[in-house]
Short mmCIF file of C-alpha atoms and ligand atoms in Angstrom, two decimals:
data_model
loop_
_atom_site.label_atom_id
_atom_site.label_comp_id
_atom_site.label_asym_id
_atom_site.label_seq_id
_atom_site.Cartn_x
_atom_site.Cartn_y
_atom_site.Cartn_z
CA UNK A 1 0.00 0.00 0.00
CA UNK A 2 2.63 2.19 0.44
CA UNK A 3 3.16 2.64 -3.45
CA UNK A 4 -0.58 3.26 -3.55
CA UNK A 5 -0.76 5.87 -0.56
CA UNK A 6 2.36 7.71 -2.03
CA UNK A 7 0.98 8.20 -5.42
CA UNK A 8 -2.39 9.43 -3.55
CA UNK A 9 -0.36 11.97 -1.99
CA UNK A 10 1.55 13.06 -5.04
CA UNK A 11 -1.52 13.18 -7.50
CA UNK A 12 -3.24 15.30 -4.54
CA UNK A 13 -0.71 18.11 -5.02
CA UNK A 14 0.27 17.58 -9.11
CA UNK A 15 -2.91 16.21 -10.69
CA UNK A 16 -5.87 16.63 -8.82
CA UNK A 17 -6.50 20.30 -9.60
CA UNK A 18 -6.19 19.90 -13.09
CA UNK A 19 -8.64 16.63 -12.97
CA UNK A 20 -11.29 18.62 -11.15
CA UNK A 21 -11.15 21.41 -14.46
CA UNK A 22 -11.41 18.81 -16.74
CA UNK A 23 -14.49 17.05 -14.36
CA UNK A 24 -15.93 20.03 -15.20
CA UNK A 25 -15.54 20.69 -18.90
CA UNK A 26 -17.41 17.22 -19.48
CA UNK A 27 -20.11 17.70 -16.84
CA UNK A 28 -22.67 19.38 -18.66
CA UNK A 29 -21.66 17.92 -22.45
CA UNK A 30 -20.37 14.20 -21.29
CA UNK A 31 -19.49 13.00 -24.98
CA UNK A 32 -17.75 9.56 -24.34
CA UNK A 33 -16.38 8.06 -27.51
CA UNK A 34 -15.81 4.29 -26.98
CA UNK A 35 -16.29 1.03 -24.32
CA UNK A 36 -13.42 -0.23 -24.06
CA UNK A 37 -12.64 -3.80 -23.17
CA UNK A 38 -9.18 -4.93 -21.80
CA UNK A 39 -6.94 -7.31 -19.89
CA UNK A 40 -6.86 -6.55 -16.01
CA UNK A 41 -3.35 -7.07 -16.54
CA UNK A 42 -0.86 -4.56 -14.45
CA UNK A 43 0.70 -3.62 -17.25
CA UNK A 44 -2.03 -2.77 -19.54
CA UNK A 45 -2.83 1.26 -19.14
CA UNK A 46 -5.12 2.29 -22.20
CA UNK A 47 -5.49 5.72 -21.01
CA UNK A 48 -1.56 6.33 -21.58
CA UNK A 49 -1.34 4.19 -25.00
CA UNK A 50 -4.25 5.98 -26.36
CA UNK A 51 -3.70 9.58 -24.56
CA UNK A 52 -6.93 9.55 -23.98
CA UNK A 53 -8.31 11.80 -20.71
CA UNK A 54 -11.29 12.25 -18.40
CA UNK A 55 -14.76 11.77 -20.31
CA UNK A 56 -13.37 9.99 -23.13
CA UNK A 57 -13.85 6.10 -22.76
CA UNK A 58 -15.51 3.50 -20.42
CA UNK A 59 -13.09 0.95 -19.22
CA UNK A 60 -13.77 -2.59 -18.70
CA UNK A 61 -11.12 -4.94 -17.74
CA UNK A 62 -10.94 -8.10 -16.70
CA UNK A 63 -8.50 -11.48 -16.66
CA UNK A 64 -8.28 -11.84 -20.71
CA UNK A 65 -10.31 -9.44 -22.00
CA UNK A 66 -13.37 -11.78 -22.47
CA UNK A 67 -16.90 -10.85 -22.91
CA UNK A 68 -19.01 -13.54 -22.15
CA UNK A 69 -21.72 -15.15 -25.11
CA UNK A 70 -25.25 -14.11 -24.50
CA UNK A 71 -26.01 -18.11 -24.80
CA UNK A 72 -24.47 -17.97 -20.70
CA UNK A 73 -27.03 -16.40 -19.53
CA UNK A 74 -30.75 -16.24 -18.92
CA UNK A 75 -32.20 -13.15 -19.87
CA UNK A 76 -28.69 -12.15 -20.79
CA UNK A 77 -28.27 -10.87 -16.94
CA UNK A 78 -25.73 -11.19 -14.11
CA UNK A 79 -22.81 -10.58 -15.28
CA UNK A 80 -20.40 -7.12 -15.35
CA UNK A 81 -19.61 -6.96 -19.13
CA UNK A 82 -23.21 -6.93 -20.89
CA UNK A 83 -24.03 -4.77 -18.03
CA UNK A 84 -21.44 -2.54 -19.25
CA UNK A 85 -22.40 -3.04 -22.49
CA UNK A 86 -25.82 -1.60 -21.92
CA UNK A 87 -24.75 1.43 -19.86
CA UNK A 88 -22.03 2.60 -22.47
CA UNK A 89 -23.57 1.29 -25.78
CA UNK A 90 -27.63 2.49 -24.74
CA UNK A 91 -28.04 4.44 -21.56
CA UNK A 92 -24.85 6.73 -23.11
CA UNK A 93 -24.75 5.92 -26.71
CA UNK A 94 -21.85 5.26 -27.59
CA UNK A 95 -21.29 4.11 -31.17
CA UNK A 96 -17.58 2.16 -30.63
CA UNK A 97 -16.53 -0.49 -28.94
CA UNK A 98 -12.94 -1.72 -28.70
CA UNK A 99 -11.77 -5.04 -27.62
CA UNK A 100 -7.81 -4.80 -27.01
CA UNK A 101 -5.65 -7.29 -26.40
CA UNK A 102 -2.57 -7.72 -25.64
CA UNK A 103 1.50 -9.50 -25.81
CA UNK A 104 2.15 -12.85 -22.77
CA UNK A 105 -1.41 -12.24 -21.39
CA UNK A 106 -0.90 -14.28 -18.18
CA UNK A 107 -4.91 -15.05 -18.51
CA UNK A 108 -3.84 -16.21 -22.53
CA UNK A 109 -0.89 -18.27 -21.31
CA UNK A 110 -3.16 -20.26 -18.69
CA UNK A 111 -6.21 -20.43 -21.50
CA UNK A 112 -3.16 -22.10 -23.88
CA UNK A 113 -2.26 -24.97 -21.54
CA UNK A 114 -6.28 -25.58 -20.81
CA UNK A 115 -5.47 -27.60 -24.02
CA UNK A 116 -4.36 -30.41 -21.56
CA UNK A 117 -7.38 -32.12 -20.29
CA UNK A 118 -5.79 -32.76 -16.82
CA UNK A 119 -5.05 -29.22 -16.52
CA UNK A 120 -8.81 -28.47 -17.70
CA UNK A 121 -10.52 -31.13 -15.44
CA UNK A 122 -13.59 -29.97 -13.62
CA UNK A 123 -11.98 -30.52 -10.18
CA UNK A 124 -9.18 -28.77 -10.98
CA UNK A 125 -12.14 -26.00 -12.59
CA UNK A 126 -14.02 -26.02 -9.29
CA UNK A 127 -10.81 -25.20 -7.18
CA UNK A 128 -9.73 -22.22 -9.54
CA UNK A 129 -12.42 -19.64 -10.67
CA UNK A 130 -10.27 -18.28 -13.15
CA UNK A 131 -9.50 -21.73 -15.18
CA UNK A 132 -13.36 -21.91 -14.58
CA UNK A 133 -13.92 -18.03 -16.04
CA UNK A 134 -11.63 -19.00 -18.75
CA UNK A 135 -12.95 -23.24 -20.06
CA UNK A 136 -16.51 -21.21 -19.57
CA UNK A 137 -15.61 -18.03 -21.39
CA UNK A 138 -12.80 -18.53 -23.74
CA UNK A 139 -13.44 -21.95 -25.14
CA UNK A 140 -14.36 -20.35 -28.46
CA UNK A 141 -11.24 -18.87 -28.40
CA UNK A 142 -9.30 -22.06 -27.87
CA UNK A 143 -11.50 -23.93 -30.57
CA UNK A 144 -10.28 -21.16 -33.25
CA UNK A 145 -7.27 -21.77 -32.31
CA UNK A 146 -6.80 -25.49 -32.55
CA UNK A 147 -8.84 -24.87 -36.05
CA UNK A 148 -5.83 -22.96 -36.66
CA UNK A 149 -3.32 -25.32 -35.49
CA UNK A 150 -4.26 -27.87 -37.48
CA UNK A 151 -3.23 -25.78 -40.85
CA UNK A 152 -0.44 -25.08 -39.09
CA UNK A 153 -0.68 -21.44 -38.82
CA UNK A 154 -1.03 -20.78 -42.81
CA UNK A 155 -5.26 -20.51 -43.66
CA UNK A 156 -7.12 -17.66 -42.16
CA UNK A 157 -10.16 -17.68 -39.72
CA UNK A 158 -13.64 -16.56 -39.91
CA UNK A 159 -15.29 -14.06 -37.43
CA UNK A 160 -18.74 -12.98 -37.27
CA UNK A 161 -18.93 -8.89 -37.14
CA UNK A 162 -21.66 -6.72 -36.59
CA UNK A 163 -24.54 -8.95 -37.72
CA UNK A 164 -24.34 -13.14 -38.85
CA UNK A 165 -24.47 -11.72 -42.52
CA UNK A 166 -21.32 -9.48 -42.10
CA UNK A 167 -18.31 -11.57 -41.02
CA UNK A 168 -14.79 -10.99 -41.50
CA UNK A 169 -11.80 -12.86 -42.44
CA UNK A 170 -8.31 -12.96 -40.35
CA UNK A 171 -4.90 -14.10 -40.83
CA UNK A 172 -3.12 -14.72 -37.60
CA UNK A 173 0.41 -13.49 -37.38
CA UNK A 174 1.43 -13.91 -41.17
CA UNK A 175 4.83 -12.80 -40.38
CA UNK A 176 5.01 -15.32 -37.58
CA UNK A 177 6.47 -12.71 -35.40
CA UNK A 178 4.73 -13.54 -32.15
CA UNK A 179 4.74 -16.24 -29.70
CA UNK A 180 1.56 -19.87 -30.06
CA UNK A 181 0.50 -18.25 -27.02
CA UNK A 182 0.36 -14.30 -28.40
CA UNK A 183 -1.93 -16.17 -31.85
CA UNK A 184 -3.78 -17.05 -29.57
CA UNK A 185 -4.55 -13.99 -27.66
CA UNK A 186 -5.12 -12.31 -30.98
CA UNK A 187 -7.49 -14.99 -31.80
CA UNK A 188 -9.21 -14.59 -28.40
CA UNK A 189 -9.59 -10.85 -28.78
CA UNK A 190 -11.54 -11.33 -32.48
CA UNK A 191 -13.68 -13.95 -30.53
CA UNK A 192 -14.94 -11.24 -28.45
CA UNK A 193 -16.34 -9.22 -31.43
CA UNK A 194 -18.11 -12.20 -31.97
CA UNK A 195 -19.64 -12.14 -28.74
CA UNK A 196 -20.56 -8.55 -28.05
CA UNK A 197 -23.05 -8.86 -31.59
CA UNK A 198 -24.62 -11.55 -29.60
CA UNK A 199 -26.50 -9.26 -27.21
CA UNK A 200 -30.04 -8.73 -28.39
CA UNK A 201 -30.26 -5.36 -26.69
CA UNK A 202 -27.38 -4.26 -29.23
CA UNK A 203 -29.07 -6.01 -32.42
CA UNK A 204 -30.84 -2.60 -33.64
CA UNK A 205 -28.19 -0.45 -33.49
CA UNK A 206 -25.50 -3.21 -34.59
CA UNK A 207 -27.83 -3.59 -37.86
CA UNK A 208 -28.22 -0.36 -38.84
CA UNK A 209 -24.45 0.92 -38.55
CA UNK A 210 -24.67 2.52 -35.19
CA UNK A 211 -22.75 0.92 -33.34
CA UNK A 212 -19.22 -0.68 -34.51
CA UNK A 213 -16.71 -2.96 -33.11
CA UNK A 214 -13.04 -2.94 -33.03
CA UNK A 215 -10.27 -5.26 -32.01
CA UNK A 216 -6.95 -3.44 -31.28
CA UNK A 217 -3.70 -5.54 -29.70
CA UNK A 218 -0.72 -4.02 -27.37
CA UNK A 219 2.77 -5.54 -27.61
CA UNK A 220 4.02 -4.97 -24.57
CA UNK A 221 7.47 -5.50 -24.73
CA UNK A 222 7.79 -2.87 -27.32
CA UNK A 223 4.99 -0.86 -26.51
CA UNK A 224 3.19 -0.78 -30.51
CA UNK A 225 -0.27 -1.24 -30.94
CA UNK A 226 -2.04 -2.84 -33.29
CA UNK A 227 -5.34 -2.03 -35.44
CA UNK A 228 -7.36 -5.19 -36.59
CA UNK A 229 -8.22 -4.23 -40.21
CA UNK A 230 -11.01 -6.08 -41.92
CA UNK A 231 -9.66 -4.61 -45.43
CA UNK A 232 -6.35 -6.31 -44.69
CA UNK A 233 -7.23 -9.14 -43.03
CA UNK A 234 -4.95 -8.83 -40.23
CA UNK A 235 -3.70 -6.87 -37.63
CA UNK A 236 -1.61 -3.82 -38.81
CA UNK A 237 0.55 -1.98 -36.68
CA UNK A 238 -0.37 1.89 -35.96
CA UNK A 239 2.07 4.50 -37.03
CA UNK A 240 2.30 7.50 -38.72
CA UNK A 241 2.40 5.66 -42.39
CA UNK A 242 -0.91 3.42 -41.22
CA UNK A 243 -2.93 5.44 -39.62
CA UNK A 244 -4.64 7.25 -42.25
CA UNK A 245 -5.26 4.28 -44.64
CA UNK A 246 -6.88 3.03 -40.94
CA UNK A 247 -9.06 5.91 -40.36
CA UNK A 248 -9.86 5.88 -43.69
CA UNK A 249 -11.26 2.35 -43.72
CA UNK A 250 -12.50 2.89 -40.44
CA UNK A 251 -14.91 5.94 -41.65
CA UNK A 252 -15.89 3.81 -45.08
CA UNK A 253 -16.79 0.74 -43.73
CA UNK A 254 -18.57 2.24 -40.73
CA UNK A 255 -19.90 5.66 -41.48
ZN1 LIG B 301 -3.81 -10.22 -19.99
#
């Protein structure tokens, strides 16, 4: 705690003054532009990586970035992420959301060796509520990725978008830069586009081009982020030569 109470103390005389303006710029004209879904992990801080600032994005985070399948739940109730779903996407309208990823996802890394039955028994489920979160949650996820095992890494993958009519094709680490475990976090995060369309609440605006999803990926041990770009196929790394010919696609396929 002493790391925490310190950085209370130091963001009480540096930051807090500032926060409070900026509290009240977006008071009266809240305009938030995006839910954002990510990884609980300690190293994951989309604020900083996107410079984004007070008002600008709902943050959701959890262990692997997972947004459960309607199909888990009655009435699609009790759990956080639809629930967040609802308060960003209707209650404050927000037209984007953003699944990121990211680079040795501790939550990936224990979802990649739920391959061993053993590992994935239901005793050993019942004892651990995160293997449990993950066989219940992210078994889509692993099933893609065995799909894409078997080709040995070379034939792309098909994700559902928006609606069950517009679905998307993705090549997983072409380039083979990235670790079986960081496939299949990229994988996983695609998976979750899947998902959110699966909310009935969201089927109107989903339909009718209101409301888009994304899928972005952080490298952490070099700190670039990646775009997931339906025109491409794959996910393209965001820099000053890509990120017009993103934006670009991004306003053509959903404006
Ligand atoms: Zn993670």
């Amino acid at each position: 705690m002493d790391r925490i109470i310190r950085g209370i103390i130091k963001y009480h005389h540096h930051t807090r003054l500032g926060m409070v303006e900026q509290f009240k710029r977006v008071r009266d004209n809240p305009a938030p532009k995006a839910v954002f879904f990510t990884c609980m992990d300690s190293r994951m801080i989309p604020t900083r990586f996107t410079e984004t600032n007070v008002g600008d994005m709902f943050v959701v985070r959890n262990a692997g970035n997972l947004i459960p399948h309607s199909q888990h739940f009655v009435n699609e109730a009790f759990t956080t992420e639809p629930a967040a779903l609802e308060l960003g996407c209707i209650v404050n309208d927000i037209k984007h959301v953003i699944v990121c990823g990211h680079s040795d996802c501790k939550a990936m890394n224990l979802l990649h060796s739920l391959q061993d039955e053993e590992y994935a028994s239901v005793d050993n489920r019942r004892k651990s509520p995160l293997r449990a979160w993950l066989c219940r949650h992210a078994d889509t996820s692993l099933e893609k990725f065995q799909q894409l095992k078997s080709t040995n890494f070379t034939e792309p993958l098909t994700f559902q978008a928006e609606t069950p009519m517009r679905k998307f094709v993705a090549y997983i680490d072409p380039d083979n830069k990235f670790s079986i475990e960081d496939k299949l976090s990229q994988i996983n995060c695609l998976q979750q586009i899947q998902n959110v369309a699966s909310y009935g609440f969201l089927k109107r605006r989903l339909e009718t081009h209101d409301l888009h999803l994304h899928a972005l990926w952080f490298d952490i041990y070099t700190g670039d982020v990646y775009y997931f770009s339906r025109q491409r196929k794959r996910f393209v790394e965001i820099n000053d030569l890509t990120a017009r010919p993103i934006l670009k696609e991004i306003r053509r396929y959903y404006s």
